[in-house]
Coordinates of C-alpha atoms and ligand atoms in Angstrom, one line a residue:
M140 CA 0.1 0.0 0.1
V141 CA 1.3 3.5 -0.7
N142 CA 0.7 6.2 1.9
L143 CA -0.8 9.1 0.1
K144 CA -0.7 11.3 3.2
R145 CA 3.0 11.9 3.0
M146 CA 3.0 12.9 -0.6
L147 CA 3.2 16.5 -2.0
P148 CA 0.9 17.4 -5.0
D149 CA 3.6 16.6 -7.6
E150 CA 4.1 13.3 -6.0
L151 CA 0.4 12.5 -6.2
T152 CA 0.4 13.5 -9.7
G153 CA 2.9 10.6 -10.4
V154 CA 0.7 8.0 -8.6
L155 CA -2.4 9.1 -10.5
A156 CA -0.5 9.3 -13.9
A157 CA 0.3 5.6 -13.3
Q158 CA -3.4 5.1 -13.1
G159 CA -4.0 7.1 -16.3
E160 CA -5.5 10.1 -14.6
P161 CA -4.7 13.7 -15.4
A162 CA -2.9 16.1 -13.1
Y163 CA -5.9 18.0 -11.9
R164 CA -7.2 14.7 -10.3
A165 CA -4.0 14.8 -8.1
R166 CA -4.8 18.4 -6.9
Q167 CA -8.4 17.3 -6.0
L168 CA -7.0 14.3 -4.2
F169 CA -4.7 16.5 -2.3
A170 CA -7.4 18.9 -1.3
W171 CA -9.6 16.1 -0.1
I172 CA -6.8 14.5 2.0
H173 CA -5.2 17.7 3.5
G174 CA -7.8 20.5 2.9
R175 CA -10.9 18.6 4.0
G176 CA -9.4 15.9 6.0
A177 CA -11.3 13.0 4.3
R178 CA -11.2 9.8 6.4
G179 CA -12.1 7.5 3.6
F180 CA -12.0 7.4 -0.3
D181 CA -15.9 7.2 -0.2
E182 CA -15.9 10.8 1.0
M183 CA -14.2 12.1 -2.0
T184 CA -17.3 12.7 -4.1
S185 CA -15.8 14.8 -6.8
L186 CA -13.6 11.9 -7.8
P187 CA -15.1 9.2 -10.1
R188 CA -16.2 6.3 -8.2
S189 CA -13.9 3.8 -10.3
L190 CA -10.9 5.9 -9.3
R191 CA -11.9 5.9 -5.6
E192 CA -12.3 2.1 -5.7
R193 CA -8.9 1.6 -7.4
L194 CA -7.2 4.0 -4.8
A195 CA -8.7 2.1 -2.0
E196 CA -7.0 -1.1 -3.2
I197 CA -3.7 0.4 -3.6
A198 CA -3.3 3.2 -1.3
D199 CA -4.0 4.2 2.2
L200 CA -4.7 7.5 4.0
G201 CA -2.3 7.1 6.8
L202 CA -5.0 7.8 9.3
L203 CA -4.3 8.0 13.1
T204 CA -7.0 7.1 15.6
P205 CA -8.1 9.4 18.4
V206 CA -8.0 7.6 21.8
S207 CA -9.2 10.7 23.8
R208 CA -10.2 14.3 23.3
Q209 CA -10.1 16.7 26.1
E210 CA -11.3 20.3 26.0
D211 CA -10.4 22.9 28.6
P212 CA -13.7 24.6 29.3
R213 CA -11.9 27.8 30.5
D214 CA -9.7 28.6 27.4
G215 CA -10.9 26.2 24.6
T216 CA -7.6 24.3 24.5
V217 CA -8.3 20.9 22.8
K218 CA -5.9 17.9 23.2
F219 CA -6.0 14.7 21.5
L220 CA -4.3 11.5 22.3
L221 CA -3.7 9.7 19.0
R222 CA -2.9 6.2 18.4
L223 CA -0.4 5.5 15.6
N224 CA -0.8 2.8 13.0
D225 CA 2.1 0.7 14.2
D226 CA 2.3 -2.8 15.9
A227 CA 3.2 -1.4 19.2
G228 CA 0.1 0.9 19.2
N229 CA 2.2 3.9 20.2
T230 CA 0.4 7.1 21.1
V231 CA 1.2 10.8 20.6
E232 CA -0.4 14.1 21.8
T233 CA -1.5 17.0 19.7
V234 CA -2.9 20.2 21.1
R235 CA -5.0 23.1 19.6
M236 CA -4.9 26.5 21.3
T237 CA -7.1 29.5 20.9
Y238 CA -5.4 32.9 20.8
S239 CA -6.8 36.3 20.0
Y240 CA -5.2 36.1 16.6
G241 CA -6.6 32.6 15.8
Y242 CA -6.0 28.9 16.2
S243 CA -2.6 27.4 16.7
A244 CA -1.5 23.7 16.6
C245 CA 1.2 22.2 18.8
V246 CA 2.5 19.1 16.9
S247 CA 4.7 16.3 18.2
S248 CA 7.7 15.1 16.1
Q249 CA 8.7 12.0 18.0
V250 CA 7.3 9.2 20.2
G251 CA 9.0 9.9 23.5
C252 CA 12.4 11.8 23.6
H253 CA 15.8 11.1 24.6
I254 CA 17.0 14.6 25.2
G255 CA 16.2 14.2 29.0
C256 CA 15.5 17.7 30.1
R257 CA 14.8 17.4 33.8
F258 CA 11.6 19.3 33.8
C259 CA 10.0 17.6 30.9
A260 CA 7.6 14.6 30.9
S261 CA 8.4 13.6 27.4
S262 CA 11.7 11.8 28.1
I263 CA 10.0 9.2 30.5
G264 CA 10.5 5.9 28.7
G265 CA 13.1 7.4 26.4
L266 CA 12.8 7.7 22.7
I267 CA 10.6 5.2 20.9
R268 CA 10.9 6.4 17.3
N269 CA 10.6 9.3 15.0
L270 CA 7.3 10.3 13.6
T271 CA 6.8 10.3 9.7
A272 CA 5.7 13.4 7.9
A273 CA 2.4 11.7 7.3
E274 CA 1.9 11.2 11.1
M275 CA 2.7 14.8 11.7
I276 CA 0.4 16.3 9.1
E277 CA -2.3 14.0 10.3
Q278 CA -2.2 15.7 13.7
L279 CA -2.9 19.0 12.0
I280 CA -5.6 17.5 9.7
L281 CA -7.5 16.0 12.7
L282 CA -7.3 19.2 14.6
N283 CA -8.7 21.1 11.6
R284 CA -11.4 18.5 11.0
D285 CA -12.3 18.7 14.7
L286 CA -12.5 22.5 14.5
A287 CA -14.8 22.3 11.3
V288 CA -17.4 20.5 13.3
R289 CA -18.1 23.6 15.3
D290 CA -17.2 26.3 12.8
P291 CA -16.9 25.3 9.1
Q292 CA -15.0 28.6 8.3
A293 CA -12.4 28.2 11.0
R294 CA -8.8 27.0 10.2
I295 CA -5.6 26.6 12.0
A296 CA -3.4 29.3 11.1
R297 CA -0.1 28.6 13.0
V298 CA 1.9 25.5 13.8
V299 CA 4.5 25.1 16.4
I300 CA 6.5 21.9 16.7
M301 CA 6.5 22.0 20.5
G302 CA 4.8 18.8 21.3
M303 CA 6.6 15.6 22.2
G304 CA 10.1 15.0 20.7
E305 CA 13.1 16.9 19.4
P306 CA 12.5 18.1 15.9
M307 CA 16.1 18.5 14.9
E308 CA 16.6 14.8 15.3
N309 CA 14.0 14.1 12.7
L310 CA 14.6 17.1 10.4
T311 CA 14.0 15.4 7.0
E312 CA 10.4 14.4 8.0
V313 CA 9.9 17.6 9.8
L314 CA 10.8 19.6 6.7
R315 CA 8.5 17.4 4.6
F316 CA 5.7 18.0 7.1
L317 CA 6.1 21.8 6.9
R318 CA 6.1 21.7 3.0
L319 CA 2.9 19.5 3.2
A320 CA 1.4 22.0 5.8
H321 CA 2.3 25.0 3.6
E322 CA 0.4 23.8 0.4
P323 CA -2.5 26.3 -0.2
E324 CA -4.9 23.5 -1.1
G325 CA -4.1 21.7 2.0
C326 CA -3.7 23.2 5.5
G327 CA -2.3 26.5 3.9
I328 CA 0.0 27.5 6.8
G329 CA 2.3 30.5 5.9
W330 CA 6.0 29.9 6.5
R331 CA 6.0 32.9 8.9
H332 CA 3.4 31.1 10.9
M333 CA 5.5 28.1 11.6
T334 CA 7.8 27.6 14.5
V335 CA 10.4 24.8 15.0
S336 CA 11.5 24.5 18.7
T337 CA 14.7 22.9 19.6
S338 CA 16.6 21.9 22.8
G339 CA 19.6 23.4 21.1
L340 CA 21.1 20.9 18.7
V341 CA 23.6 23.0 16.8
P342 CA 23.9 21.0 13.6
G343 CA 20.0 21.0 13.2
I344 CA 20.0 24.8 13.7
E345 CA 22.5 25.0 10.9
A346 CA 20.8 22.6 8.6
L347 CA 17.5 24.5 9.1
A348 CA 19.2 27.8 8.3
A349 CA 20.5 26.3 5.0
E350 CA 16.9 25.5 4.0
D351 CA 16.3 29.3 3.8
L352 CA 12.7 29.1 4.7
P353 CA 11.3 32.0 6.6
I354 CA 10.1 30.0 9.6
T355 CA 10.6 30.9 13.2
L356 CA 13.3 29.2 15.3
A357 CA 12.5 28.8 18.9
V358 CA 15.4 27.7 21.2
S359 CA 14.7 26.3 24.6
L360 CA 17.3 28.1 26.6
H361 CA 16.0 27.9 30.2
A362 CA 19.3 29.1 31.7
P363 CA 21.6 32.2 31.4
N364 CA 24.9 30.2 31.8
D365 CA 26.3 26.7 31.3
E366 CA 26.2 25.8 35.0
V367 CA 22.5 26.1 35.4
R368 CA 21.8 24.9 31.9
N369 CA 23.9 21.7 32.4
R370 CA 21.9 20.9 35.4
L371 CA 18.6 21.3 33.6
M372 CA 19.5 20.0 30.1
P373 CA 22.1 17.4 29.6
I374 CA 22.2 18.5 25.9
N375 CA 24.1 21.5 27.0
R376 CA 27.2 19.3 27.8
R377 CA 27.3 18.5 24.1
Y378 CA 26.4 22.0 22.8
P379 CA 27.3 24.5 25.4
L380 CA 26.2 28.1 25.1
G381 CA 29.6 29.0 23.5
Q382 CA 28.3 27.0 20.4
L383 CA 24.7 27.4 20.8
M384 CA 24.6 31.2 20.9
P385 CA 26.7 31.8 17.8
A386 CA 24.5 29.3 15.9
C387 CA 21.4 31.3 16.9
R388 CA 23.0 34.5 15.8
R389 CA 23.8 32.9 12.4
Y390 CA 20.2 31.7 12.0
A391 CA 18.9 35.2 12.7
E392 CA 21.3 36.8 10.3
A393 CA 20.8 34.1 7.5
T394 CA 16.9 34.3 7.7
G395 CA 16.3 37.7 8.9
R396 CA 13.8 36.2 11.3
R397 CA 13.6 37.1 15.0
L398 CA 14.5 34.3 17.2
T399 CA 12.3 33.1 20.1
F400 CA 14.1 31.9 23.3
E401 CA 11.9 29.8 25.5
Y402 CA 12.7 30.0 29.2
V403 CA 10.7 27.9 31.7
L404 CA 10.8 29.6 35.1
I405 CA 11.7 27.2 37.8
G406 CA 11.5 28.4 41.5
G407 CA 14.9 29.0 42.9
V408 CA 16.7 27.3 40.0
N409 CA 16.7 29.8 37.2
D410 CA 14.3 32.5 38.3
L411 CA 16.5 34.9 40.4
P412 CA 17.1 38.5 39.5
E413 CA 20.8 37.7 38.9
H414 CA 19.8 35.1 36.3
A415 CA 17.5 37.7 34.6
R416 CA 20.5 40.2 34.5
E417 CA 22.9 37.5 33.2
L418 CA 20.3 36.5 30.5
A419 CA 19.8 40.2 29.5
R420 CA 23.6 40.5 29.1
L421 CA 23.6 37.2 27.0
L422 CA 21.0 38.4 24.6
R423 CA 21.5 42.0 24.2
G424 CA 21.7 43.2 20.7
M425 CA 20.3 40.0 19.2
L426 CA 17.2 39.8 17.0
C427 CA 15.2 37.9 19.5
H428 CA 12.4 37.8 22.0
V429 CA 12.1 35.8 25.2
N430 CA 9.1 33.7 25.9
L431 CA 8.8 33.1 29.8
I432 CA 6.9 30.1 30.5
P433 CA 5.5 29.0 34.0
L434 CA 6.7 25.5 34.8
N435 CA 4.2 22.8 34.6
P436 CA 5.3 20.6 37.4
V437 CA 6.0 17.0 36.6
A438 CA 5.5 14.6 39.5
G439 CA 8.6 13.2 41.1
R440 CA 11.0 15.7 39.6
G441 CA 11.4 17.9 42.7
L442 CA 11.0 21.1 40.7
E443 CA 8.6 24.0 41.7
P444 CA 7.0 26.7 39.6
S445 CA 8.4 30.1 40.1
P446 CA 6.2 32.5 42.3
P447 CA 4.2 35.0 40.3
Q448 CA 6.2 38.0 41.7
A449 CA 9.5 36.4 40.7
M450 CA 8.1 35.9 37.2
A451 CA 7.0 39.5 36.9
A452 CA 10.3 40.7 38.2
F453 CA 12.2 38.5 35.8
Q454 CA 10.4 39.9 32.9
R455 CA 10.9 43.5 34.0
I456 CA 14.7 43.0 34.5
L457 CA 14.9 41.6 31.0
R458 CA 12.9 44.6 29.5
E459 CA 14.9 47.0 31.4
G460 CA 18.0 45.3 29.9
G461 CA 16.7 45.9 26.4
V462 CA 15.3 42.4 25.7
A463 CA 11.8 41.9 24.6
A464 CA 10.1 39.5 26.8
T465 CA 6.5 38.1 27.2
L466 CA 5.1 35.9 30.0
R467 CA 3.2 33.0 28.4
R468 CA -0.4 32.5 29.5
Q469 CA -0.8 29.1 30.7
L470 CA -3.3 27.2 28.5
G471 CA -4.9 23.8 29.0
T472 CA -3.9 23.3 32.6
A473 CA -7.3 21.6 33.3
I474 CA -6.5 18.9 30.8
D475 CA -2.8 18.1 31.3
A476 CA -2.2 19.8 28.0
A477 CA 1.5 20.2 28.8
C478 CA 4.6 18.4 27.6
G479 CA 3.9 14.7 27.6
Q480 CA 1.7 14.7 30.5
L481 CA -1.3 13.1 29.0
R482 CA 0.6 10.3 27.5
R483 CA 2.4 9.7 30.7
R484 CA -0.8 9.1 32.5
L485 CA -1.9 6.7 29.9
L486 CA 1.4 4.8 30.3
E487 CA 1.0 4.7 34.0
A488 CA -2.7 3.6 33.8
P489 CA -3.4 2.0 30.4
V490 CA -6.9 2.3 29.2
P491 CA -8.4 -1.3 28.7
Ligands
LIG623 N1 12.4 19.4 22.0 C1 12.0 20.6 21.6 C2 10.5 20.8 21.4 C3 9.5 20.2 22.3 S1 9.4 20.9 24.0 C4 12.5 21.7 22.6 O1 13.1 21.3 23.6 O2 12.3 22.8 22.3 C5 8.5 22.4 23.8 C6 8.7 23.4 24.9 O3 8.1 22.9 26.1 C7 10.3 23.5 25.3 O4 10.7 24.8 25.4 C8 10.3 22.7 26.6 O5 11.5 23.2 27.3 C9 9.0 23.2 27.2 N2 8.7 22.3 28.3 C10 9.0 21.0 28.6 N3 8.5 20.5 29.8 C11 7.9 21.6 30.3 C12 7.2 21.8 31.6 N4 7.1 20.8 32.4 N5 6.6 23.0 31.9 C13 6.8 24.0 30.9 N6 7.4 23.9 29.7 C14 8.0 22.8 29.5

């Protein structure tokens, strides 16, 4: 069976040409799969029945199966746990957030993760495998289809690869996913509305810069110096700040895009005024913006969120130091919509 979901329109043209079909059929097929989120060939009513039947024999739509859907009644955040089509029945999370400017999807790029950040639930159980581009775009398609039930006009406008996994370890499939998501007859996400978030893999940052796409790079910094960062993120021993920061500068220069630095505030660990001053010195003069994130505590890790006054003071010091900083609103707290926490619950208490 050929997986149609991972194919760009040109590639679908090839598959359909082999069936003796003209190129416009490929565009129609792409629009059914990606634009309308068809879950079966029988839904594709603008295609001739005979073609639909032939496709059903040779091709599959790479569907994932929702295991659960949770919605936070306070802020509209929706989180799906999706079962992948593999023998192990692996699951991944995908989240839709509602902002004043529209809908945003948070997509996972791997099952599990082996980066091992101390505060993150995704590394529990280690890395199981990379997701394919088909499995990533399916997350977006399912979130759009779910949205259309309520509001047929509504579409997700932004994508952040900030779900489970480290996208730079799976860059080939991530790039294919972004190209699929960009297609106007599919999900139609603008390049400038895409963000790839990394724990700081320098070769990945360089490879992404070489693609020359105007997408936003987000770097999970979480510390103003190597000592604190080593404690929180073992990856820093491989790519310390002396390598990471120049790679970030080069990315900003090569793409002209403003970088985002993510900074999870952890009580007493990285949230002190001296940390904020050191961070302001580290980032001064760079085309960037700091996204301060309240810690979502993971049981058993012994890390506490930063008190609200400390977070406000941290932001103020950064701003006074000439660095743009926003404090991220916490979304989806009523539904464990943070960082591997829903899958983790499922792993601990498997549903029958
Ligand atoms: N591996 C990539 C992308 C996935 S993590 C990366 O590290 O950037 C997406 C973001 O969620 C990262 O900034 C990560 O540090 C943050 N994060 C992970 N666990 C968290 C937690 N418990 N509370 C708040 N943010 C968390």
